[in-house]
PDB file of C-alpha atoms in Angstrom:
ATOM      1  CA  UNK A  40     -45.092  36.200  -6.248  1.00  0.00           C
ATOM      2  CA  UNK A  41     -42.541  35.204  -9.370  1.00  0.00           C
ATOM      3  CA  UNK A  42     -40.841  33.170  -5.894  1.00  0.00           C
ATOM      4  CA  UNK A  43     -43.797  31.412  -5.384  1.00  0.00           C
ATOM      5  CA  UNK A  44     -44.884  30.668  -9.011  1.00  0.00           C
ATOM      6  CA  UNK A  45     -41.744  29.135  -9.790  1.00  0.00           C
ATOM      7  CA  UNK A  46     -42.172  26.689  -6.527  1.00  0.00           C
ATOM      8  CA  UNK A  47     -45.112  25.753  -8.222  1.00  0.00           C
ATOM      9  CA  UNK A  48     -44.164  24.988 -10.998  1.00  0.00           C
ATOM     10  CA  UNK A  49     -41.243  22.839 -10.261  1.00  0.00           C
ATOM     11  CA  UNK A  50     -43.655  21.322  -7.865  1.00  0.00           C
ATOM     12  CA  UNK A  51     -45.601  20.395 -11.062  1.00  0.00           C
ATOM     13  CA  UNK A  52     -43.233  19.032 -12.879  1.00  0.00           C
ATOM     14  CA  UNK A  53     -42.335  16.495  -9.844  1.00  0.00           C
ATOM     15  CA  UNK A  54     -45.920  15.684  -9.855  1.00  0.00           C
ATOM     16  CA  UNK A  55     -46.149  14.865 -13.454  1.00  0.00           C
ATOM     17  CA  UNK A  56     -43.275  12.513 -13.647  1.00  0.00           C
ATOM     18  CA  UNK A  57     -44.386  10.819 -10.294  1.00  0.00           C
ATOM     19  CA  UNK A  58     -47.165   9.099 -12.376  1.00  0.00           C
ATOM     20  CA  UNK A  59     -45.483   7.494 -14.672  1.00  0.00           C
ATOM     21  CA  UNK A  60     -42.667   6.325 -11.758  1.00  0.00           C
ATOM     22  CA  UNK A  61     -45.521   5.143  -9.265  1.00  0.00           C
ATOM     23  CA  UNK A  62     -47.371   2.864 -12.353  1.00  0.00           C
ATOM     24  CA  UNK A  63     -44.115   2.052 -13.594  1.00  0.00           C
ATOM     25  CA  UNK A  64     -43.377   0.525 -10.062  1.00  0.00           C
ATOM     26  CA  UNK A  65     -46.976  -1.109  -9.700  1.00  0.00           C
ATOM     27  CA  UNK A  66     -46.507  -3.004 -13.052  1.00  0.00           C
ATOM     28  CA  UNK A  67     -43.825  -4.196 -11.974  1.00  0.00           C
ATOM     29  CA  UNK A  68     -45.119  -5.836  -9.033  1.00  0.00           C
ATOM     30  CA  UNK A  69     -48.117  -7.862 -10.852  1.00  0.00           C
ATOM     31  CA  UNK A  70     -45.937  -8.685 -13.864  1.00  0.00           C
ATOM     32  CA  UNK A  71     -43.206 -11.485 -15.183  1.00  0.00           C
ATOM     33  CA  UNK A  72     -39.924  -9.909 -16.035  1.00  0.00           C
ATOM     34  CA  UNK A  73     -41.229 -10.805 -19.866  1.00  0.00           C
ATOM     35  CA  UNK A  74     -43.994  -8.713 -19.732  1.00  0.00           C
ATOM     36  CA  UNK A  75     -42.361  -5.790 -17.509  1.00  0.00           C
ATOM     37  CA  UNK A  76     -39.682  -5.547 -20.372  1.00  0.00           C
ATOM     38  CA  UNK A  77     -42.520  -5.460 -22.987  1.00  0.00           C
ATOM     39  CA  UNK A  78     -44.491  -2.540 -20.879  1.00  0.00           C
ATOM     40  CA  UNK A  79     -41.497  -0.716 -20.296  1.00  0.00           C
ATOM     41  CA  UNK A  80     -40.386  -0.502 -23.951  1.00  0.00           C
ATOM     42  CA  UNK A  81     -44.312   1.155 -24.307  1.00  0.00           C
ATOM     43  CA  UNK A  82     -43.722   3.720 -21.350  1.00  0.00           C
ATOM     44  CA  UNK A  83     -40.473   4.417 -22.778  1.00  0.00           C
ATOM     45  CA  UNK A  84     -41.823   5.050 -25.986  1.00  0.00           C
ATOM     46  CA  UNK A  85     -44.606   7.032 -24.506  1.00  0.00           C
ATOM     47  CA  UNK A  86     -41.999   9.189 -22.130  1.00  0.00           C
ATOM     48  CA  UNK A  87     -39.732   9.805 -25.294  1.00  0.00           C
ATOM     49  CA  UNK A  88     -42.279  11.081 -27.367  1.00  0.00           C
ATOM     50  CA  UNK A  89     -43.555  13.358 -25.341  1.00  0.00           C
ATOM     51  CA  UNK A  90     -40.083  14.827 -24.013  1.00  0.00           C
ATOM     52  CA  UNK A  91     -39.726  15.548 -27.838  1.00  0.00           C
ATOM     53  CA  UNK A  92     -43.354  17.263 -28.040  1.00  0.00           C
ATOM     54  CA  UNK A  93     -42.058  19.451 -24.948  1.00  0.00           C
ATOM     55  CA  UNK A  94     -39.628  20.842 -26.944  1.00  0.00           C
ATOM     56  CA  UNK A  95     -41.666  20.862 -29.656  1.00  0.00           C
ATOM     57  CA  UNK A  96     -44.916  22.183 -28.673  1.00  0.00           C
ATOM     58  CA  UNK A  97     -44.447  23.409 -24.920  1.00  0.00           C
ATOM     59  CA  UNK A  98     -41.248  25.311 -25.435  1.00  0.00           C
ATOM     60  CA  UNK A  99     -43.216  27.841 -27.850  1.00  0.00           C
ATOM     61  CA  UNK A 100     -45.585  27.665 -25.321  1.00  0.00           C
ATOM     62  CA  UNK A 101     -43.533  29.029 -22.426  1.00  0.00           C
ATOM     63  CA  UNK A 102     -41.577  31.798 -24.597  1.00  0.00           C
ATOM     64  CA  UNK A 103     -45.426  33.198 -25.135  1.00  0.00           C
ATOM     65  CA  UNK A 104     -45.897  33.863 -21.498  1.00  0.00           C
ATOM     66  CA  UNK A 105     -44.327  37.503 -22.229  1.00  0.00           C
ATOM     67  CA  UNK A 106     -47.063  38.004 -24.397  1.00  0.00           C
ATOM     68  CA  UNK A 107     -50.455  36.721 -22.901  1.00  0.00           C
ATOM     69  CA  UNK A 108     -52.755  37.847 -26.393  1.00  0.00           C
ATOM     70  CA  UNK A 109     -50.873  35.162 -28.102  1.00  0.00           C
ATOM     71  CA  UNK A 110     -50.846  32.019 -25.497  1.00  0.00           C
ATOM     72  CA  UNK A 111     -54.203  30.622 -26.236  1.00  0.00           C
ATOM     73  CA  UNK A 112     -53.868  30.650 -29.554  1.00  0.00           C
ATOM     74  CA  UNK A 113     -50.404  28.848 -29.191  1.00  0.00           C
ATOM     75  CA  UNK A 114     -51.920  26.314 -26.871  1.00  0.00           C
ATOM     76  CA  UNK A 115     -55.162  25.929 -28.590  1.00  0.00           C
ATOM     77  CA  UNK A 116     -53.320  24.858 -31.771  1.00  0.00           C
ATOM     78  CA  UNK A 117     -50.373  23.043 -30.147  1.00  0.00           C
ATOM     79  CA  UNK A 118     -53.141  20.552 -28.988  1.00  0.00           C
ATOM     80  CA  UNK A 119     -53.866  19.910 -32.437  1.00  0.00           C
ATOM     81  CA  UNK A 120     -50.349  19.060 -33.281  1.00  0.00           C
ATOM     82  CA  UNK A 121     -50.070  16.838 -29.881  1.00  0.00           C
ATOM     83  CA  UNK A 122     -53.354  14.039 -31.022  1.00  0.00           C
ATOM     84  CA  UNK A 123     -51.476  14.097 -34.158  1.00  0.00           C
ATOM     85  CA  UNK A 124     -48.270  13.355 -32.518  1.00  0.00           C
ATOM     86  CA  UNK A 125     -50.013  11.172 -30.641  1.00  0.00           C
ATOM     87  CA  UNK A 126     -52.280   9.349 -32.572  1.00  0.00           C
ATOM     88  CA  UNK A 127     -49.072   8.254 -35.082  1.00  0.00           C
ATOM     89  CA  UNK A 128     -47.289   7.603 -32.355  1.00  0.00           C
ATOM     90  CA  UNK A 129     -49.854   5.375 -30.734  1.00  0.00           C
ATOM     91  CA  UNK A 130     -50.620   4.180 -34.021  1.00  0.00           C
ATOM     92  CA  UNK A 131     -46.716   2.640 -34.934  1.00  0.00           C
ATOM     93  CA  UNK A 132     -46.268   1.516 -31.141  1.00  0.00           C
ATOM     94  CA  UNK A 133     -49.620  -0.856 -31.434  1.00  0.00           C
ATOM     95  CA  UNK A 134     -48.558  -2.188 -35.076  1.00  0.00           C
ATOM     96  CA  UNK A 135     -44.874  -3.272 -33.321  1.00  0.00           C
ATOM     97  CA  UNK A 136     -46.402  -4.440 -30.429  1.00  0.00           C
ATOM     98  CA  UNK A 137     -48.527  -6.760 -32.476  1.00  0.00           C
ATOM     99  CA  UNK A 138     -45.486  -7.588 -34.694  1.00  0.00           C
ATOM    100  CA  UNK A 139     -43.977  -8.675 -31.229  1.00  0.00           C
ATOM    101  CA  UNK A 140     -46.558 -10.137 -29.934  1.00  0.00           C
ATOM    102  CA  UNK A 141     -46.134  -7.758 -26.961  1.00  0.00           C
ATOM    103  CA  UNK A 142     -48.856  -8.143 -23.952  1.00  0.00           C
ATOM    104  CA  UNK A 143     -52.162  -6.176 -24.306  1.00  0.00           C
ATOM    105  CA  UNK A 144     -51.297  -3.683 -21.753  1.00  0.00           C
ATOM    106  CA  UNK A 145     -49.153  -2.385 -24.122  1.00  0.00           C
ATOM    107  CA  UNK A 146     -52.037  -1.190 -25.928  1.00  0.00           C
ATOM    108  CA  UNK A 147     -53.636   0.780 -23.392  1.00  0.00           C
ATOM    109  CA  UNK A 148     -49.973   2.875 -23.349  1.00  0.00           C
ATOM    110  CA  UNK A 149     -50.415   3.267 -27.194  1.00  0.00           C
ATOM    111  CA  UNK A 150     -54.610   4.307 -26.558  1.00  0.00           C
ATOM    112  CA  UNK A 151     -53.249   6.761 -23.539  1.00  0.00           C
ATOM    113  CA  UNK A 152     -50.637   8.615 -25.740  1.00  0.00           C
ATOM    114  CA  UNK A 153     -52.363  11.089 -27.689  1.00  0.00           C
ATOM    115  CA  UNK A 154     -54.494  12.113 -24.108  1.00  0.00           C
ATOM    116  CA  UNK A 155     -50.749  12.486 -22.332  1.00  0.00           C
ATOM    117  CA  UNK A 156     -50.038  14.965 -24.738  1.00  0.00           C
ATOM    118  CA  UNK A 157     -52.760  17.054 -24.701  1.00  0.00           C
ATOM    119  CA  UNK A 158     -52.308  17.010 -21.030  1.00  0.00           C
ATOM    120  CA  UNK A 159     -48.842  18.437 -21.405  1.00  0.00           C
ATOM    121  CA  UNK A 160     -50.440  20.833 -23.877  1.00  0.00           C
ATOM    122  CA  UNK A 161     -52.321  21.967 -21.278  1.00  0.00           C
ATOM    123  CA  UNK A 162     -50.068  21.901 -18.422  1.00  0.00           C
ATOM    124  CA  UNK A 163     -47.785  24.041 -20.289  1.00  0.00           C
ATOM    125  CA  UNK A 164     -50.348  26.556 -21.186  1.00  0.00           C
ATOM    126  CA  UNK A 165     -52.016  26.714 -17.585  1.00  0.00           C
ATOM    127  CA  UNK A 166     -48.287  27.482 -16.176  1.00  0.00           C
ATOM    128  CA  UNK A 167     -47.441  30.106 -19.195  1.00  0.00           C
ATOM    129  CA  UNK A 168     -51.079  32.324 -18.129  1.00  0.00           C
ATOM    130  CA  UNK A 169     -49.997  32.600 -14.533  1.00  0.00           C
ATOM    131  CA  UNK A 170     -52.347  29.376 -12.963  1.00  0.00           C
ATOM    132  CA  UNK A 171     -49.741  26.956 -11.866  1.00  0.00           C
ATOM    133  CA  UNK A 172     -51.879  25.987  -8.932  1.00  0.00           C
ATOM    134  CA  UNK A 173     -54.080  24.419 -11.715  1.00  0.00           C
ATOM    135  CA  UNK A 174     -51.325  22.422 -13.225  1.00  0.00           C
ATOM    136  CA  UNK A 175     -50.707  21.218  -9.572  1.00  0.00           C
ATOM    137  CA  UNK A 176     -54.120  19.875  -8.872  1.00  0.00           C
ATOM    138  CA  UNK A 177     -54.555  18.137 -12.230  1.00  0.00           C
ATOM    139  CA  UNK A 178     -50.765  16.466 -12.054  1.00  0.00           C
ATOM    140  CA  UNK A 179     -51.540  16.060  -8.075  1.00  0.00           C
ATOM    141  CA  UNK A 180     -54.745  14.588  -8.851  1.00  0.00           C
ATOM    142  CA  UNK A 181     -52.915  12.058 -11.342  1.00  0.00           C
ATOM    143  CA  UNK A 182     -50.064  11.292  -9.146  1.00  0.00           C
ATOM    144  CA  UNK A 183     -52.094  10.631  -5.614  1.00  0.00           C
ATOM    145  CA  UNK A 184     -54.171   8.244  -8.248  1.00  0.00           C
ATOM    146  CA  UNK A 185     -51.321   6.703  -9.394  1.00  0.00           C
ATOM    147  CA  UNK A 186     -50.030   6.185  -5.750  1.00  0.00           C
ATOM    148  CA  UNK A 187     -53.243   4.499  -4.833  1.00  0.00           C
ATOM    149  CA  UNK A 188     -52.704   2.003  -7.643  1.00  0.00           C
ATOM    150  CA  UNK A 189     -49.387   1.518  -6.550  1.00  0.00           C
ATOM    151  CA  UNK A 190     -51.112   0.992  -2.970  1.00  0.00           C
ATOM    152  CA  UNK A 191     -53.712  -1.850  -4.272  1.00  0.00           C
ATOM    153  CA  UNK A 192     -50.612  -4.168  -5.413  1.00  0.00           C
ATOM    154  CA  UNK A 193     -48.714  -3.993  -1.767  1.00  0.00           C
ATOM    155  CA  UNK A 194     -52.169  -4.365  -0.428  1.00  0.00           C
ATOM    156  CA  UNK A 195     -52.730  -7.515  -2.320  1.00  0.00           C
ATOM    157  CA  UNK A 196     -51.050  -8.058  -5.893  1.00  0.00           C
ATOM    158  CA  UNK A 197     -53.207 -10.533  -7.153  1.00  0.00           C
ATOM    159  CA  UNK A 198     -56.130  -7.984  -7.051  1.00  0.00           C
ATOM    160  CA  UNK A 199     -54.494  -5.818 -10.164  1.00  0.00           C
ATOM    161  CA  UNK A 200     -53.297  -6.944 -13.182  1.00  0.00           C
ATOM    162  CA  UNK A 201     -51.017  -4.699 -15.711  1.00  0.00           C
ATOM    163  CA  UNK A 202     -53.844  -4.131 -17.652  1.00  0.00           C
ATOM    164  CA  UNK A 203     -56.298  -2.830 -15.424  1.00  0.00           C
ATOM    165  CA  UNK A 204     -53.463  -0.422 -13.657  1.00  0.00           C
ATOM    166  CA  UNK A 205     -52.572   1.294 -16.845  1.00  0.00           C
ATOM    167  CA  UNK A 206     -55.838   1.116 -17.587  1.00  0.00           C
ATOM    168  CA  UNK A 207     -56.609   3.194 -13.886  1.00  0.00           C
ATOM    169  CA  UNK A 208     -53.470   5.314 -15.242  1.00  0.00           C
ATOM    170  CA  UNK A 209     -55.031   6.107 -18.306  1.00  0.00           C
ATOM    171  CA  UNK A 210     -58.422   6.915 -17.002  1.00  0.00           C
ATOM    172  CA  UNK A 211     -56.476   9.452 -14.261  1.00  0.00           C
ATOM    173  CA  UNK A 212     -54.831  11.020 -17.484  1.00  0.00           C
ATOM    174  CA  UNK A 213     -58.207  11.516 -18.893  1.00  0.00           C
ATOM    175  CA  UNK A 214     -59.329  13.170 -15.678  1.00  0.00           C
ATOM    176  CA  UNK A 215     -56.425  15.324 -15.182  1.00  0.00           C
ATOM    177  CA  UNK A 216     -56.718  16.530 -18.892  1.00  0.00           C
ATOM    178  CA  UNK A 217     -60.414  17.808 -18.045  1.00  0.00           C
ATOM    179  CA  UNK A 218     -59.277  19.252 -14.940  1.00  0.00           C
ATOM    180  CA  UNK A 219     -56.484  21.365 -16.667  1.00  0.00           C
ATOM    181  CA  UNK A 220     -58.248  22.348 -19.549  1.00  0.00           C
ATOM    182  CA  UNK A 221     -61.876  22.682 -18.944  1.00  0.00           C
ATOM    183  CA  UNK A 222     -61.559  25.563 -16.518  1.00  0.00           C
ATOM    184  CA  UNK A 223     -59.312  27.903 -19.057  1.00  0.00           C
ATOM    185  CA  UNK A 224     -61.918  26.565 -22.004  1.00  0.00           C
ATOM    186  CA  UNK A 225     -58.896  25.518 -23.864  1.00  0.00           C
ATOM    187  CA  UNK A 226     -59.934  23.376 -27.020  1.00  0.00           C
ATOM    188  CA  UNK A 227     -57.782  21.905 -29.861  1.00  0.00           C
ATOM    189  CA  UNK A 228     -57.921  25.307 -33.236  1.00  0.00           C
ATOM    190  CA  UNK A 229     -57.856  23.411 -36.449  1.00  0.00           C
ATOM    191  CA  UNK A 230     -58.558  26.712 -37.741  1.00  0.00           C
ATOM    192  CA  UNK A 231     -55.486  28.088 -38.931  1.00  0.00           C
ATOM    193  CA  UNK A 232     -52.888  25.047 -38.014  1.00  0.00           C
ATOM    194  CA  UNK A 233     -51.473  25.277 -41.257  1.00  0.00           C
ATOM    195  CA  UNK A 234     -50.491  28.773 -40.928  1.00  0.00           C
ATOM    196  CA  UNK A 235     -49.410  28.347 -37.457  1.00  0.00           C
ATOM    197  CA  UNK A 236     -47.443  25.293 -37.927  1.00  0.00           C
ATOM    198  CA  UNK A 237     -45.717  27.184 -40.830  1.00  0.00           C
ATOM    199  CA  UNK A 238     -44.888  30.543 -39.570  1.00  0.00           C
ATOM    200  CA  UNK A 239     -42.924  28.528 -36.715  1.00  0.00           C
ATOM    201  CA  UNK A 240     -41.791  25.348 -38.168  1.00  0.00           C
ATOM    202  CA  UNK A 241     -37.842  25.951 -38.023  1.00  0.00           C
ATOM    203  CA  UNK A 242     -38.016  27.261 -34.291  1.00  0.00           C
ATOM    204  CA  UNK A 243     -40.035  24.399 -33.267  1.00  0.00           C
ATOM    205  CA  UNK A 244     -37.932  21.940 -35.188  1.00  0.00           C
ATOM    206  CA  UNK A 245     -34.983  22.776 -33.304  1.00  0.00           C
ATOM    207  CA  UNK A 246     -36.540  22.931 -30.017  1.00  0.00           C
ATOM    208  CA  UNK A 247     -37.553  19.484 -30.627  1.00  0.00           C
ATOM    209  CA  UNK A 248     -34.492  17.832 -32.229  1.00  0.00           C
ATOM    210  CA  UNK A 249     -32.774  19.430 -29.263  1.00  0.00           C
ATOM    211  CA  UNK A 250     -34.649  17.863 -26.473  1.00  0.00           C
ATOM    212  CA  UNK A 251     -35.287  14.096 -28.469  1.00  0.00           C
ATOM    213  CA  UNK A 252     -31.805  13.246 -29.450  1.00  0.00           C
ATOM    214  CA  UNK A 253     -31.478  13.244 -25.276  1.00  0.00           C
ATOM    215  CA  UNK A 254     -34.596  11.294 -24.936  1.00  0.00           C
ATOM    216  CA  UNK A 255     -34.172   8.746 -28.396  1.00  0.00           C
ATOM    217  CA  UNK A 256     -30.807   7.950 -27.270  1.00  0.00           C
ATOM    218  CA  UNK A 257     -32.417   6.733 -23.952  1.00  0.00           C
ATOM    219  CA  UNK A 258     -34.805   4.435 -26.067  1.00  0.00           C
ATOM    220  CA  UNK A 259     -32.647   3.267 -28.448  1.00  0.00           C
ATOM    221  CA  UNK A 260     -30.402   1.878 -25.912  1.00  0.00           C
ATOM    222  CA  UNK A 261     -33.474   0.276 -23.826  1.00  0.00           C
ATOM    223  CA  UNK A 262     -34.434  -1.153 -27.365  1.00  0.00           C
ATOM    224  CA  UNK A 263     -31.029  -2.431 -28.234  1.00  0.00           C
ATOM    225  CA  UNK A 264     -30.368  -4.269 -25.118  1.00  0.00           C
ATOM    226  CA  UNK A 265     -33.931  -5.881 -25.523  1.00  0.00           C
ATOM    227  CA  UNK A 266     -33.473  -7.027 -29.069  1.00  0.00           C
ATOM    228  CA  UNK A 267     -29.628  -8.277 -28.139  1.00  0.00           C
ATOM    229  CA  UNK A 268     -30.081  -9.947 -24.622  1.00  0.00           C
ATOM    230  CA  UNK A 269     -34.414  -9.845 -24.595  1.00  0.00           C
ATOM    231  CA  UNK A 270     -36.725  -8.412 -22.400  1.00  0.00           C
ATOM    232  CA  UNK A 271     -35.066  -9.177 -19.420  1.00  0.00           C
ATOM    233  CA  UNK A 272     -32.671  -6.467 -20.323  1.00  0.00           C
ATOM    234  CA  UNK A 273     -35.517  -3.964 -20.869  1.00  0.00           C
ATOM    235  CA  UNK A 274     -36.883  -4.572 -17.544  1.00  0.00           C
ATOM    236  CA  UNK A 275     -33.736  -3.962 -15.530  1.00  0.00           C
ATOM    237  CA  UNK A 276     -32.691  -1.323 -17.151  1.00  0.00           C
ATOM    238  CA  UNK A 277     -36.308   0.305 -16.645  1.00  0.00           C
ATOM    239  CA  UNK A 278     -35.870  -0.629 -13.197  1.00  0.00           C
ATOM    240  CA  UNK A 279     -33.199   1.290 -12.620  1.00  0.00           C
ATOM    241  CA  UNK A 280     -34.005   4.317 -14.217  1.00  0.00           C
ATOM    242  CA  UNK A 281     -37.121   4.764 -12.341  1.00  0.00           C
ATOM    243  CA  UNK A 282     -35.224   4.404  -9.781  1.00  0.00           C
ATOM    244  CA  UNK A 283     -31.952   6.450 -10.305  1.00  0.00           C
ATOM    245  CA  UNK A 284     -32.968   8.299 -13.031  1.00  0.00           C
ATOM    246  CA  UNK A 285     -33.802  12.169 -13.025  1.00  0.00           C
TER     247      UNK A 285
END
């Protein structure tokens, strides 16, 4: 049984990075290298952010699983923390974009950020109570979606633009958030988040900083070669990391 739970899982966590791969890939087939640097430097963002919030949030999370009383509190506030973490996040990634003049699909990654998080929230939470086949059909769900978007630009790539594939992407997210979460009633506690957030704040500090100064370094490269050589830069390098990248 602990065998097969742990297949799942790492099945789910294949499953939740395919989505952002597959989109990653259709942009890039509907947009100029310009905007495909622009776009990556939002999924980027997005994909540090919440790498941080795994540590941060989803890491407490899993060390609960030993004590099943205390998970859906943990999870219930932890999706508090992640729209906050997400709606800042969003919030500063829209006001550069505009300073940039970035493309207005880079918006919809920005709008989509606090709803990734909560998904990851959730996924955590679903895999920490024992359901992993849960976490497998929302992130399943997500990724087949995101494969069929993928699909409509080999089928004809004037059909999609970037816009209305990460706006399909975002819509999945949405989908696969109510899949996850609706079944094990899970809703964001704003009762008692101050307490929470307090009693744990050093723990989840370090699990964080431990996890982001992998993923900032990542983005801070991406965003130095963009602002020294342009977008151009941003693009290939995205390119390749989908590609090669873990």
């Amino acid at each position: 049984m602990n065998k097969a739970r742990l297949s799942l899982g790492l099945l789910d966590q294949i499953l939740s990075s395919a989505s952002n791969v597959l989109v990653t890939f259709a942009i890039a087939r509907v947009s100029s290298v310009d905007d495909f640097g622009s776009i990556s430097m939002a999924i980027a963002t997005l994909t540090t952010v919440m790498a941080t919030c795994r540590g941060l949030l989803g890491t407490p999370i899993a060390l609960s699983s030993s004590h099943p009383e205390r998970i859906h509190d943990e999870a219930a506030h932890a999706m508090v923390a992640a729209a906050l973490v997400g709606l800042v996040a969003g919030t500063l990634a829209a006001l550069v974009g505009l300073l940039v003049h970035a493309p207005s699909a880079t918006y919809v990654v920005a709008l989509a950020m606090p709803i990734v998080l909560l998904q990851d929230v959730a996924r955590y939470q679903c895999i920490a109570v024992g359901r992993p086949r849960l976490a497998v059909a929302a992130d399943g769900f997500w990724a087949v979606g995101s494969l069929s978007l993928l699909a409509v630009t080999w089928l004809n790539r004037d059909f999609a633009s970037a816009l209305s594939l990460l706006a399909g992407w975002a819509g999945l997210a949405v989908v696969a958030l109510l899949v996850i979460s609706l079944p094990q009633r899970l809703l964001p506690r704003i009762k008692g988040f101050g307490r929470w957030w307090a009693d744990s704040f050093h723990d989840r500090v370090r699990f964080g900083a431990e996890v982001a100064i992998g993923a900032t370094s990542s983005l801070l490269m991406l965003g130095t070669a963009t602002a020294i050589i342009g977008t151009e830069a941003a693009a290939a390098l995205r390119g390749a990391g989908s590609v090669l990248g873990p």
